[in-house]
Amino acid sequence: MTNFEQLFEPQSIAVVGVSDDAARPGSQAVRALRENGYAGRIFPVNPKYETFDGLRCYPSVAEIEERIDLVVIGVPAQGVLPVLEAAAKKKVPFAVVLSGGFRESGPDGVAREQKMLAIAREAGMRIIGPNCLGFANIHSNVYAAFGSITREPKLKPGVVSLVTQSGGFGYSIALACEEAGIGFRHVIATGNESDVDTVQLIDALVDDPETAVIVAYVEGMRDGRALLKAGRRALAAGKPVLLWKAGITEQGARAAASHTASLTGSYDFYRAVFKETGIIEVTEIEAVVDFLQALQGQRFPAGGGVAVMGVSGGSAIVFADAGDPVGLRLCDLSETTRESLAKVVPSIGAIHNPVDLTAGYFSAANQAKLESALNAVLRDPQVDALCVNLATTGGAGSLAAAEVVSRVAASADKPIMVFSSTSPTRSADARRVLAEAHVPVLRSPGRAARAMGMLLEYGRARARLTGKAGGHERAAAASAFADLRRIGQPNGTLSETASKAILAAAGIPVTKDVIVKDVDGSAFDRLAAPLVVKIVSRDIPHKTEIGGVKIGIETREALHAAIREVLANARERAPRAQVEGVLVTEMVRGGFELIAGVVNDAVFGPVVVVGAGGIYTELLRDTACRLAPFDERTAREMLDELKCRAILDGVRGSAPLDVAAAARALSALSQFAWESRDVVSEVDVNPLFVLPDGVAAADALIVLRETVKQPAAQELAVQ
Amino acid sequence: MTNFEQLFEPQSIAVVGVSDDAARPGSQAVRALRENGYAGRIFPVNPKYETFDGLRCYPSVAEIEERIDLVVIGVPAQGVLPVLEAAAKKKVPFAVVLSGGFRESGPDGVAREQKMLAIAREAGMRIIGPNCLGFANIHSNVYAAFGSITREPKLKPGVVSLVTQSGGFGYSIALACEEAGIGFRHVIATGNESDVDTVQLIDALVDDPETAVIVAYVEGMRDGRALLKAGRRALAAGKPVLLWKAGITEQGARAAASHTASLTGSYDFYRAVFKETGIIEVTEIEAVVDFLQALQGQRFPAGGGVAVMGVSGGSAIVFADAGDPVGLRLCDLSETTRESLAKVVPSIGAIHNPVDLTAGYFSAANQAKLESALNAVLRDPQVDALCVNLATTGGAGSLAAAEVVSRVAASADKPIMVFSSTSPTRSADARRVLAEAHVPVLRSPGRAARAMGMLLEYGRARARLTGKAGGHERAAAASAFADLRRIGQPNGTLSETASKAILAAAGIPVTKDVIVKDVDGSAFDRLAAPLVVKIVSRDIPHKTEIGGVKIGIETREALHAAIREVLANARERAPRAQVEGVLVTEMVRGGFELIAGVVNDAVFGPVVVVGAGGIYTELLRDTACRLAPFDERTAREMLDELKCRAILDGVRGSAPLDVAAAARALSALSQFAWESRDVVSEVDVNPLFVLPDGVAAADALIVLRETVKQPAAQELAVQ
C-alpha cells in the first residue's frame, strides 16, 4: 500500500508549466504556494525562463538536482507524458496532473491516459488527476492546485478533509463550510482518477492523524469492496465519513435477465455499504455544514430522547416534526427534573418537555437560573440529547445564553445543540463563544433535528458494527459451488431444476419436486397434493407467459392433463426451446412470498437482494440489499428494513412466520454468492415462501457469468 | 365579512399599558410606532401619566375624544376586559390584545377569554390575540406589536405577508427572509386566535392589493373548509400561499370505529386541501426563503424540461438528482440549439444538456457569447426552464454573468434561476443585479431544483384547478340520504345489509346478496357460486374475528353448513349481539381490492379516503383523500396518487381494471358524504373490488353521528 505522506507533506515541489500568463494553472500553483507561505522548496519549470517569480526556473524536471517529492504538471496535454517520464527517471513518488485532454476528450486522450498510467505503474509513481483542480494541504500550505482552491477565501486550518470527484461542485461544499467557520486539513479534487481514486484517498486519510472527519463527493467508483473496507477502517478509527453519492437519477433501469437484478441499481449497493460501515450519506450542502458542526462535539446520544428548551414553542414543535422521521422524540421529564425546573423557570412557562423558559428569559440576570435548568435536564436519565432554542434572541440575551450553554457543554456527556435564527453578524459574540465550546449552532429547528438524528444513527452504527465480522462459514456454499462446477459450461441460464438443486446444496430449502419427461402419474404418489406443474427448459425463463405453469392440481387425472397441456403450450408458443421435461412440485400454501436473489455487480461484486414478492414487487420496490457474504444477524437487519416486515410477524390473526429461517436462507445465499462469484452472474429465488415453520424456494434461476454480458464498468465522471 | 382595512391601515391607534418600564409591551409598541415614523395619531393610555414620550397620555380609552381605529392592549390580563368594554362603547372596530393570561393559563383564563369574546361579539369588534406578539404593517409603519417584531433588524417593505400562530418561530422565518433581501407587507402573529384566525387573515390578505404572496405558519385551525375557500380565492387571484403545517407528529392515531378512519390523520386532510387549492406546503425555513425568491420571477415552467448551463458538471448532476423527485428532467436540446451553442461554447465544453461552458467562461469578454448561448437554449421548445450554475464563480466573473442573465431574463417567458455558492458578501454586485431583475439566486443546486419544482407544481395546480367546480350532482346521493333518514335513529353502527343498501342507493355498486334467518338453501338458486356467508349484526363490526365469515362455498350442502357455523360462532363468541340474520353473497373473484370510506372530521367536514386494500392496507397506508363533494376528475386524481395505481392497469398480463367505474363510485360516495354530513360520522367500504368491468363493494359499514363520540375540536396552539 502506498504511503501517501510524501504526497500530503512534500518537502519539495516541482511545478511544470509556469508562465508569464498568471492564469495558467502552473502559475496559479506557484503563486498560491508562495502567498500562503509553503515552507518547502519550489522548483518552477519552463525552458523559456531563467527565473520565475524570483525563484530559479528550471528548463526541465531532469535538470533539477535536488530530491523532488511531488511534481505538479500544468502543461498542455501533449506535453504531459515527457514530463512524467523525466519525473519517473528521478524517482519522484507523486505527480498531480492538472492538465485536461485525456479520457474526457476522445480517443486520442484515452490513449494518452493509458500511456500515462503505464509510465506511472512502471516507475511506481502515483498520480492524482489528470483533468483535476489538484489538492491543498491547508495545515502545511501545500497548494498543488489551481482555480478556486487557490483563490480567496483562504480556507482556515481544521480537522476536515474533503475528497471530491468534481472540483467545481466539491469546492462549493468547501466554501459553504468555510462560511460557517469550519476548518480543513486536505482538500483534494481527483478529476479523472486514472490512478489514485477517492476510495484510496479516504483510506489514506483514515491514517492521517490531523484528519478527524472525511467528506467525499462521488459520482462513480471502480471498486465498491474497497469502499466497504475503507469505511470499516474509518469507523474503527472513530473518523466519521460523510459521503455524497451523486448521479443517482442517471442509473436508470438495469438490463438484467433476473427479476431481482431488475429491482436494484448501484445506488442501492452504495447504500448497503453505508449501512455496513456507518458512512453518513449527505445530499445537500447545508447538511454537510450542519453535520460537520454537530460532529465537532464528539458526543453521541445513547437513545432518541431529546429535551427541547427555549423561548419559542413553535420551534419545539418544528423540531419534533423533523425529528420524528430520524428516530428522535421529545421524552418525558422525571418528577425530580420538573421539581428542579420549577425553581428556576417562571410560573407562566412550562416545565414539561418542551421546556418553555418564557420570552426574555435569556439575560445576564438569569444566567445562574439557566445553568440550573440546563443541568437539571441533562441529568435526567430519559434525556439523551438537548436542543436549546434561542430562536430570535439576539445581542446581549444570546451572549448570556451562549456563555451558560458553553459552560454546561464542557462537562456534559450528552450532545447539546443550539437553534438560532438571528443572522451571524447580529449574534457574533454568542456564536464565537459557542464555537469555542464546540456547541453547534443551527439555523432552523429542522436542521438541528436532522443533525441530531445523524449523531444518533452514527452512534448506533458504531455500536452495531464494532467487531462485526461479516460471516464466512462456507461448508454448504462450497459444496454447492462444486455442484455448479460439475455442470460444466451450460448456455447462460440454468433450468429451474438445476438451479434449485444447487441452491438446496447451498443450504436454501426448496420445494419437493419430481421431474418427468411425459404424461406420468407417478409423481402423484410421491408428493402431497395440491401440486404444481411447470415446463423445464433453460430456453424459457418466463414460464407463465407461454402457459408453462399449472397450479392447484388435486387429482391424478388433473395431473395428467396438466402435463399434457404445458408440453403442448411449449411446443406451440416456444417451438425452438429445448424442453428438458416437466417439473411436478408440491404447491406451497399460506405464508408470505418474498423475492430473493444475487446480483454480481461489476463494481460491488456479489450483492444479495431480498424484497416483498407477489404483485407488489415492482410496485413497491420494497427491497434491502447487502454485499455478500454476511451472517444471519445482517440478514435479519435486511429483513427488518423491509416495509413488509410486519407481515412476517402475522397479520389479521394469522400465525407468525419463520423469520429466523428466512435469515438463515439469506445468509446461506450470500455464502453461495461469494463462493461462486467468478461463475455466477445472477440468482433469482422467486418466490421464497416464508412459512410458519421454515422457508421454501418455490422457483429459482441461476444465470452464469461466462456467456452473460456484464454491466459495463461504471464510467468515472469527468469533472 | 369584516373589512380588515381599518385594522391594516389605521389612522389612529390607542396603546393601553404604556409605562416608564421600556420593556412593557405597550411601551415597545409606542416606541416602534414613533421610531418607524407611523403617520397616524397615537394615543398612549395610562392614568399615572400626563404625557408619554412627549405625547399626551390619556387616563383611559373613554377619555380619548377622537376616533380610534385600533386599540392595542398590553395591560396585565385582569385589566384587559374593562379596556375592551370602553373601546366597545367608543365603537373601536379592532383590538390587538398582546397580554397573556387567557386560555393558555388555566380555568380563570378560559373564563376571561370567553368574556372577552362576548364583549367583542356584542360590539362587532374584531380582536387579534390575546397572548400574541401583534402585527406590523411594514409599508405604513403600523406597529401594533412588541418583542422581536419591533426590534432590529427592521424588515424592508415588500409584497410578502406573513401570518403565524407562533410569534417566536414565525418571526424566525421573517428574519431568514430579511437576511435574503425579501421585503414584507404585513407580519401578523395571531396568538390564541380567540376571534380572528389565520384563515380569515389569509382570506383578507387575498384582497390586499399590496400583498402578492402569503406565508402562513399553522399549528391547528377550527375550520378546514374555510381554508379550502380562502385557498381557492388566493389561487384565482394569482397569489401563491406558502403554508407550514406544524405539529404533524403529535396527531397520533385516531380512535375510530371504521378502518378507513384509522388510516388517516388531520395532516392528510390539510394536504388534501393543498392539492385542491394549489397551496404550497413548506416544512423548512430555507424552503420559504427559496420559494419566495423563485416566485418573484412570476414565471412558471410549462413542463418539466430543464436546461442546466454552467461551469460545474457536478452541480448539474446534483441538480438532476434533486429535480427528479419533483418532476424535473434534464431535457434534450434540439439540433438547432446545439448548432447555435457550438458557435459560442469552447470546443472542450459540452453543447448537450447540461451545457458545460468550461471553467473561466464567465467574464466580461464573453458576455456577448453568453447572451447568445442563453438565448439559444431558452428558444428551444423542449426547454421549460433554465438553471445557470455559477458555482464558485465570484467577483468580476459573477458580475459579468449576472448582467447577461438579468438582461436575458427581462424578456424571457421561461423561469431562470442561478446557483451560486459564493458568500453573499463575495458576490454582492452580482447578487444586486440579479435581485433587481427578480432572478433568484440559490445557495445549492438542490435548492434550485426544489424551488423550480415548486414553480412547476404551482403552475400545474393553477392550470388544473382553474374553473374546477368541485362537482355537485346530487340525485342518487339525495335519495340514499332519504333512505338513511327512514332508518330512524339506530344504535350507532348500521349493519352490513343496511349499509350496503344505502350505498347502493347512493350509486355505489354492491355485491348481489340475499339475507336469510336460518339454514336455508334458497339463496343457492338465486346467486352464482362460489358464495360467501356472513353474520349480520350491527353489534359485530369485525365479523371475521368471531368466525362470522365463510368464503368459497361451492355447493348447497356447504352453504347449509356455513350458515349453521356462523350462527353458532356468533352465539358462542358474541353472545350479547343481536343477530339480524345471515347474509349470503356472491363471492367476488379477481380484480383488485381497494378500501374506501368517509371520515366526517370536526375541522374539515366529510372527507373521502381511498387506499390499497388487503393485507397491505395498514402496512403501506397507501391512501389518498379529498374533501367531499367532488367530481370524477378529482376522484381519478386520487386514484392516480395511489402507489398501487399501476396494478389497476393490469399486472403480469392480466386485464386492465375499470378505473373509470372506481372514480364514479368515489365521486358518488363523496356526494353521499356531503349530503349526509349531519347524520353520518364514518363510512367504510372494505373491500371495494375494482374489476375488469365495474366495481363492487363487498362489505360496508356506516357509523352514524348521533351516538358516536366526535373527535374533539383540535385545540388551537398557544404560541
mmCIF file with all atom_site columns, C-alpha atoms in Angstrom, chain B residues 565-637:
data_model
loop_
_atom_site.group_PDB
_atom_site.id
_atom_site.type_symbol
_atom_site.label_atom_id
_atom_site.label_alt_id
_atom_site.label_comp_id
_atom_site.label_asym_id
_atom_site.label_entity_id
_atom_site.label_seq_id
_atom_site.pdbx_PDB_ins_code
_atom_site.Cartn_x
_atom_site.Cartn_y
_atom_site.Cartn_z
_atom_site.occupancy
_atom_site.B_iso_or_equiv
_atom_site.pdbx_formal_charge
_atom_site.auth_seq_id
_atom_site.auth_comp_id
_atom_site.auth_asym_id
_atom_site.auth_atom_id
_atom_site.pdbx_PDB_model_num
ATOM 1  C CA . GLU B 1 565 ? -71.450 -22.478 11.629  1.00 0.00 ? 565 GLU B CA 1
ATOM 2  C CA . VAL B 1 566 ? -71.506 -18.676 11.582  1.00 0.00 ? 566 VAL B CA 1
ATOM 3  C CA . LEU B 1 567 ? -74.709 -18.650 13.654  1.00 0.00 ? 567 LEU B CA 1
ATOM 4  C CA . ALA B 1 568 ? -73.104 -21.000 16.177  1.00 0.00 ? 568 ALA B CA 1
ATOM 5  C CA . ASN B 1 569 ? -69.921 -18.918 16.310  1.00 0.00 ? 569 ASN B CA 1
ATOM 6  C CA . ALA B 1 570 ? -71.894 -15.721 16.880  1.00 0.00 ? 570 ALA B CA 1
ATOM 7  C CA . ARG B 1 571 ? -73.873 -17.337 19.691  1.00 0.00 ? 571 ARG B CA 1
ATOM 8  C CA . GLU B 1 572 ? -70.696 -18.565 21.311  1.00 0.00 ? 572 GLU B CA 1
ATOM 9  C CA . ARG B 1 573 ? -68.309 -15.675 20.827  1.00 0.00 ? 573 ARG B CA 1
ATOM 10 C CA . ALA B 1 574 ? -70.668 -12.694 20.748  1.00 0.00 ? 574 ALA B CA 1
ATOM 11 C CA . PRO B 1 575 ? -73.499 -13.936 22.961  1.00 0.00 ? 575 PRO B CA 1
ATOM 12 C CA . ARG B 1 576 ? -74.870 -10.440 23.617  1.00 0.00 ? 576 ARG B CA 1
ATOM 13 C CA . ALA B 1 577 ? -75.028 -9.387  19.962  1.00 0.00 ? 577 ALA B CA 1
ATOM 14 C CA . GLN B 1 578 ? -78.433 -9.029  18.365  1.00 0.00 ? 578 GLN B CA 1
ATOM 15 C CA . VAL B 1 579 ? -78.165 -11.147 15.207  1.00 0.00 ? 579 VAL B CA 1
ATOM 16 C CA . GLU B 1 580 ? -80.366 -9.987  12.319  1.00 0.00 ? 580 GLU B CA 1
ATOM 17 C CA . GLY B 1 581 ? -79.623 -12.967 10.139  1.00 0.00 ? 581 GLY B CA 1
ATOM 18 C CA . VAL B 1 582 ? -77.029 -14.325 7.754   1.00 0.00 ? 582 VAL B CA 1
ATOM 19 C CA . LEU B 1 583 ? -76.007 -12.649 4.546   1.00 0.00 ? 583 LEU B CA 1
ATOM 20 C CA . VAL B 1 584 ? -75.313 -14.856 1.531   1.00 0.00 ? 584 VAL B CA 1
ATOM 21 C CA . THR B 1 585 ? -73.351 -13.035 -1.137  1.00 0.00 ? 585 THR B CA 1
ATOM 22 C CA . GLU B 1 586 ? -71.791 -13.819 -4.480  1.00 0.00 ? 586 GLU B CA 1
ATOM 23 C CA . MET B 1 587 ? -68.072 -14.067 -3.930  1.00 0.00 ? 587 MET B CA 1
ATOM 24 C CA . VAL B 1 588 ? -66.073 -11.561 -5.927  1.00 0.00 ? 588 VAL B CA 1
ATOM 25 C CA . ARG B 1 589 ? -63.110 -13.096 -7.699  1.00 0.00 ? 589 ARG B CA 1
ATOM 26 C CA . GLY B 1 590 ? -60.235 -11.418 -9.458  1.00 0.00 ? 590 GLY B CA 1
ATOM 27 C CA . GLY B 1 591 ? -59.811 -7.678  -9.649  1.00 0.00 ? 591 GLY B CA 1
ATOM 28 C CA . PHE B 1 592 ? -58.051 -5.675  -7.006  1.00 0.00 ? 592 PHE B CA 1
ATOM 29 C CA . GLU B 1 593 ? -59.134 -4.757  -3.502  1.00 0.00 ? 593 GLU B CA 1
ATOM 30 C CA . LEU B 1 594 ? -59.330 -1.103  -2.610  1.00 0.00 ? 594 LEU B CA 1
ATOM 31 C CA . ILE B 1 595 ? -60.559 0.285   0.649   1.00 0.00 ? 595 ILE B CA 1
ATOM 32 C CA . ALA B 1 596 ? -62.692 3.418   0.548   1.00 0.00 ? 596 ALA B CA 1
ATOM 33 C CA . GLY B 1 597 ? -64.515 5.406   3.144   1.00 0.00 ? 597 GLY B CA 1
ATOM 34 C CA . VAL B 1 598 ? -65.613 8.671   4.656   1.00 0.00 ? 598 VAL B CA 1
ATOM 35 C CA . VAL B 1 599 ? -64.369 10.465  7.742   1.00 0.00 ? 599 VAL B CA 1
ATOM 36 C CA . ASN B 1 600 ? -66.590 13.305  8.927   1.00 0.00 ? 600 ASN B CA 1
ATOM 37 C CA . ASP B 1 601 ? -63.900 15.379  10.587  1.00 0.00 ? 601 ASP B CA 1
ATOM 38 C CA . ALA B 1 602 ? -64.636 18.063  13.169  1.00 0.00 ? 602 ALA B CA 1
ATOM 39 C CA . VAL B 1 603 ? -62.361 20.558  11.381  1.00 0.00 ? 603 VAL B CA 1
ATOM 40 C CA . PHE B 1 604 ? -62.630 19.525  7.734   1.00 0.00 ? 604 PHE B CA 1
ATOM 41 C CA . GLY B 1 605 ? -66.145 18.054  7.497   1.00 0.00 ? 605 GLY B CA 1
ATOM 42 C CA . PRO B 1 606 ? -66.715 14.963  5.336   1.00 0.00 ? 606 PRO B CA 1
ATOM 43 C CA . VAL B 1 607 ? -63.522 13.680  3.699   1.00 0.00 ? 607 VAL B CA 1
ATOM 44 C CA . VAL B 1 608 ? -63.398 10.711  1.335   1.00 0.00 ? 608 VAL B CA 1
ATOM 45 C CA . VAL B 1 609 ? -60.447 8.353   1.640   1.00 0.00 ? 609 VAL B CA 1
ATOM 46 C CA . VAL B 1 610 ? -59.380 5.655   -0.806  1.00 0.00 ? 610 VAL B CA 1
ATOM 47 C CA . GLY B 1 611 ? -56.454 3.278   -0.445  1.00 0.00 ? 611 GLY B CA 1
ATOM 48 C CA . ALA B 1 612 ? -54.899 -0.068  -1.258  1.00 0.00 ? 612 ALA B CA 1
ATOM 49 C CA . GLY B 1 613 ? -56.843 -2.867  0.414   1.00 0.00 ? 613 GLY B CA 1
ATOM 50 C CA . GLY B 1 614 ? -55.920 -6.331  1.563   1.00 0.00 ? 614 GLY B CA 1
ATOM 51 C CA . ILE B 1 615 ? -53.003 -7.268  3.748   1.00 0.00 ? 615 ILE B CA 1
ATOM 52 C CA . TYR B 1 616 ? -51.015 -4.228  2.692   1.00 0.00 ? 616 TYR B CA 1
ATOM 53 C CA . THR B 1 617 ? -53.574 -1.726  3.934   1.00 0.00 ? 617 THR B CA 1
ATOM 54 C CA . GLU B 1 618 ? -52.090 -0.905  7.340   1.00 0.00 ? 618 GLU B CA 1
ATOM 55 C CA . LEU B 1 619 ? -48.578 -1.514  6.187   1.00 0.00 ? 619 LEU B CA 1
ATOM 56 C CA . LEU B 1 620 ? -48.479 0.779   3.236   1.00 0.00 ? 620 LEU B CA 1
ATOM 57 C CA . ARG B 1 621 ? -51.019 3.353   4.313   1.00 0.00 ? 621 ARG B CA 1
ATOM 58 C CA . ASP B 1 622 ? -51.262 3.932   0.604   1.00 0.00 ? 622 ASP B CA 1
ATOM 59 C CA . THR B 1 623 ? -54.166 6.346   0.741   1.00 0.00 ? 623 THR B CA 1
ATOM 60 C CA . ALA B 1 624 ? -55.431 9.494   -0.935  1.00 0.00 ? 624 ALA B CA 1
ATOM 61 C CA . CYS B 1 625 ? -58.141 11.782  0.321   1.00 0.00 ? 625 CYS B CA 1
ATOM 62 C CA . ARG B 1 626 ? -60.214 14.790  -0.722  1.00 0.00 ? 626 ARG B CA 1
ATOM 63 C CA . LEU B 1 627 ? -62.826 16.918  0.953   1.00 0.00 ? 627 LEU B CA 1
ATOM 64 C CA . ALA B 1 628 ? -66.322 15.896  -0.209  1.00 0.00 ? 628 ALA B CA 1
ATOM 65 C CA . PRO B 1 629 ? -68.085 16.509  -2.521  1.00 0.00 ? 629 PRO B CA 1
ATOM 66 C CA . PHE B 1 630 ? -66.021 16.181  -5.668  1.00 0.00 ? 630 PHE B CA 1
ATOM 67 C CA . ASP B 1 631 ? -66.387 15.117  -9.282  1.00 0.00 ? 631 ASP B CA 1
ATOM 68 C CA . GLU B 1 632 ? -64.999 12.112  -11.160 1.00 0.00 ? 632 GLU B CA 1
ATOM 69 C CA . ARG B 1 633 ? -61.988 14.064  -12.384 1.00 0.00 ? 633 ARG B CA 1
ATOM 70 C CA . THR B 1 634 ? -60.915 14.656  -8.793  1.00 0.00 ? 634 THR B CA 1
ATOM 71 C CA . ALA B 1 635 ? -61.636 11.010  -7.969  1.00 0.00 ? 635 ALA B CA 1
ATOM 72 C CA . ARG B 1 636 ? -59.275 9.975   -10.761 1.00 0.00 ? 636 ARG B CA 1
ATOM 73 C CA . GLU B 1 637 ? -56.613 12.276  -9.340  1.00 0.00 ? 637 GLU B CA 1
#
